[in-house]
Tab-separated table of C-alpha atoms in Angstrom:
chain	number	residue	atom	x	y	z
A	70	UNK	CA	76.451	73.656	128.767
A	71	UNK	CA	79.880	72.305	129.748
A	72	UNK	CA	79.803	71.237	133.373
A	73	UNK	CA	82.983	69.276	133.487
A	74	UNK	CA	86.350	71.171	133.236
A	75	UNK	CA	87.933	68.474	131.067
A	76	UNK	CA	85.234	68.672	128.384
A	77	UNK	CA	85.359	72.430	127.889
A	78	UNK	CA	86.940	73.570	124.633
A	79	UNK	CA	90.235	75.392	125.037
A	80	UNK	CA	89.992	79.167	125.253
A	81	UNK	CA	91.686	80.595	122.147
A	82	UNK	CA	91.563	84.268	123.141
A	83	UNK	CA	94.742	86.112	123.978
A	84	UNK	CA	93.579	86.708	127.540
A	85	UNK	CA	94.724	83.212	128.574
A	86	UNK	CA	98.367	84.233	128.219
A	87	UNK	CA	98.497	87.958	128.924
A	88	UNK	CA	102.278	88.035	128.941
A	89	UNK	CA	102.739	87.536	125.196
A	90	UNK	CA	103.954	90.612	123.290
A	91	UNK	CA	101.001	90.393	120.907
A	92	UNK	CA	98.488	90.433	123.757
A	93	UNK	CA	100.264	93.336	125.407
A	94	UNK	CA	100.340	95.325	122.153
A	95	UNK	CA	96.661	94.655	121.436
A	96	UNK	CA	95.644	95.599	124.976
A	97	UNK	CA	97.648	98.829	124.764
A	98	UNK	CA	96.179	99.664	121.369
A	99	UNK	CA	92.644	99.041	122.563
A	100	UNK	CA	93.218	101.110	125.680
A	101	UNK	CA	94.627	104.019	123.657
A	102	UNK	CA	91.815	103.977	121.095
A	103	UNK	CA	89.098	103.936	123.762
A	104	UNK	CA	90.716	106.869	125.609
A	105	UNK	CA	91.443	108.940	122.476
A	106	UNK	CA	88.538	108.297	120.124
A	107	UNK	CA	88.681	111.614	118.270
A	108	UNK	CA	92.431	111.455	117.731
A	109	UNK	CA	92.242	107.870	116.497
A	110	UNK	CA	89.320	108.598	114.170
A	111	UNK	CA	91.023	111.668	112.721
A	112	UNK	CA	94.273	109.795	112.220
A	113	UNK	CA	92.556	106.870	110.491
A	114	UNK	CA	90.484	109.236	108.325
A	115	UNK	CA	93.580	111.122	107.205
A	116	UNK	CA	95.526	107.944	106.571
A	117	UNK	CA	92.651	106.503	104.549
A	118	UNK	CA	92.282	109.689	102.501
A	119	UNK	CA	96.018	109.769	101.823
A	120	UNK	CA	96.129	106.145	100.724
A	121	UNK	CA	93.101	106.685	98.476
A	122	UNK	CA	94.872	109.613	96.836
A	123	UNK	CA	97.997	107.508	96.381
A	124	UNK	CA	96.138	104.495	95.039
A	125	UNK	CA	93.478	106.100	92.889
A	126	UNK	CA	95.738	108.043	90.630
A	127	UNK	CA	97.394	111.249	89.775
A	128	UNK	CA	94.511	113.708	90.023
A	129	UNK	CA	92.457	115.550	87.461
A	130	UNK	CA	94.054	117.054	84.391
A	131	UNK	CA	94.359	120.822	84.225
A	132	UNK	CA	92.629	122.628	81.408
A	133	UNK	CA	94.825	124.627	79.052
A	134	UNK	CA	93.652	127.871	80.680
A	135	UNK	CA	94.322	126.596	84.199
A	136	UNK	CA	97.786	125.385	83.191
A	137	UNK	CA	98.566	128.717	81.528
A	138	UNK	CA	97.456	130.714	84.595
A	139	UNK	CA	99.286	128.356	86.970
A	140	UNK	CA	102.519	128.662	84.982
A	141	UNK	CA	102.125	132.431	84.688
A	142	UNK	CA	101.722	132.860	88.456
A	143	UNK	CA	104.552	130.442	89.308
A	144	UNK	CA	106.885	132.194	86.859
A	145	UNK	CA	106.105	135.544	88.496
A	146	UNK	CA	107.754	134.404	91.748
A	147	UNK	CA	111.100	136.176	91.994
A	148	UNK	CA	113.470	133.482	93.221
A	149	UNK	CA	116.483	135.688	92.583
A	150	UNK	CA	115.098	138.332	94.964
A	151	UNK	CA	114.587	135.697	97.661
A	152	UNK	CA	118.103	134.335	97.180
A	153	UNK	CA	119.533	137.856	97.269
A	154	UNK	CA	117.583	138.777	100.421
A	155	UNK	CA	118.707	135.566	102.138
A	156	UNK	CA	122.343	136.205	101.199
A	157	UNK	CA	122.160	139.782	102.480
A	158	UNK	CA	120.643	138.619	105.761
A	159	UNK	CA	123.299	135.952	106.308
A	160	UNK	CA	126.092	138.423	105.525
A	161	UNK	CA	124.569	140.934	107.988
A	162	UNK	CA	124.199	138.192	110.593
A	163	UNK	CA	127.848	137.270	110.175
A	164	UNK	CA	128.931	140.923	110.619
A	165	UNK	CA	126.776	141.206	113.740
A	166	UNK	CA	128.037	137.922	115.173
A	167	UNK	CA	131.680	138.894	114.718
A	168	UNK	CA	131.178	142.378	116.151
A	169	UNK	CA	129.639	141.392	119.462
A	170	UNK	CA	131.573	140.517	122.583
A	171	UNK	CA	131.065	137.704	125.025
A	172	UNK	CA	128.607	139.546	127.240
A	173	UNK	CA	128.314	143.024	125.753
A	174	UNK	CA	127.208	144.728	122.584
A	175	UNK	CA	128.771	148.141	121.951
A	176	UNK	CA	127.618	150.851	119.528
A	177	UNK	CA	129.185	149.111	116.504
A	178	UNK	CA	127.539	145.814	117.487
A	179	UNK	CA	124.105	147.479	117.924
A	180	UNK	CA	124.505	149.098	114.511
A	181	UNK	CA	125.175	145.715	112.880
A	182	UNK	CA	122.317	144.174	114.846
A	183	UNK	CA	119.827	146.759	113.550
A	184	UNK	CA	121.052	146.170	109.988
A	185	UNK	CA	120.704	142.419	110.486
A	186	UNK	CA	117.126	142.837	111.768
A	187	UNK	CA	116.231	145.030	108.766
A	188	UNK	CA	117.660	142.447	106.364
A	189	UNK	CA	115.771	139.682	108.166
A	190	UNK	CA	112.489	141.602	107.890
A	191	UNK	CA	113.127	142.196	104.186
A	192	UNK	CA	113.873	138.500	103.649
A	193	UNK	CA	110.691	137.484	105.463
A	194	UNK	CA	108.652	139.922	103.364
A	195	UNK	CA	110.062	138.496	100.130
A	196	UNK	CA	109.301	134.960	101.363
A	197	UNK	CA	105.729	135.934	102.328
A	198	UNK	CA	105.172	137.415	98.890
A	199	UNK	CA	106.509	134.271	97.206
A	200	UNK	CA	104.352	132.002	99.369
A	201	UNK	CA	101.280	134.157	98.642
A	202	UNK	CA	101.881	133.846	94.900
A	203	UNK	CA	102.442	130.115	95.238
A	204	UNK	CA	99.171	129.851	97.164
A	205	UNK	CA	97.365	131.745	94.399
A	206	UNK	CA	98.811	129.354	91.815
A	207	UNK	CA	97.717	126.336	93.843
A	208	UNK	CA	94.209	127.771	94.103
A	209	UNK	CA	94.076	127.974	90.317
A	210	UNK	CA	95.173	124.337	90.006
A	211	UNK	CA	93.122	122.935	92.899
A	212	UNK	CA	93.891	120.235	95.449
A	213	UNK	CA	92.507	117.370	93.373
A	214	UNK	CA	94.452	118.358	90.255
A	215	UNK	CA	97.526	116.456	89.144
A	216	UNK	CA	99.682	119.229	90.613
A	217	UNK	CA	97.888	119.178	93.983
A	218	UNK	CA	97.952	115.388	94.248
A	219	UNK	CA	101.606	115.368	93.207
A	220	UNK	CA	102.473	117.803	95.996
A	221	UNK	CA	100.543	115.754	98.552
A	222	UNK	CA	102.357	112.607	97.421
A	223	UNK	CA	105.744	114.363	97.544
A	224	UNK	CA	104.967	115.678	101.014
A	225	UNK	CA	103.921	112.208	102.191
A	226	UNK	CA	107.068	110.553	100.893
A	227	UNK	CA	109.258	113.304	102.377
A	228	UNK	CA	107.703	112.718	105.796
A	229	UNK	CA	107.887	108.961	105.312
A	230	UNK	CA	111.585	109.111	104.391
A	231	UNK	CA	112.223	111.449	107.306
A	232	UNK	CA	110.614	108.947	109.665
A	233	UNK	CA	112.803	106.126	108.393
A	234	UNK	CA	116.025	108.019	109.203
């Protein structure tokens, strides 16, 4: 079609000047997406779903029964027991830490270590129980409810703010 070099239209693609930052970024992006198709698709799907949740609203309203059951389950979580177990563990850890030597652990140190491990196990058990009750409450509410969407939005903004720091 164009036989003469002077009459050819100028090439407007980025390949004419491959040293521009835009061309380099686009080439790198294209290379990454062709090598990691599943990762890219999953990432874009998740990002799209998250933005749809953020843009489309606050979620479905809970019925009075769902709200009552959700509140009942959430109120059954014993936060005082978790706080108490955590305090006991940290006190036991402090006693263990101050009883051990640089390279050795005598009978007194081993005693405090076993107490610390027992307190840690108790604390973990109380946390597991609380998380199980919280999970039951979330099942009552559902992911698409106003509570579920609110938690997803809070989680997103926490991660977003953490990324900015």
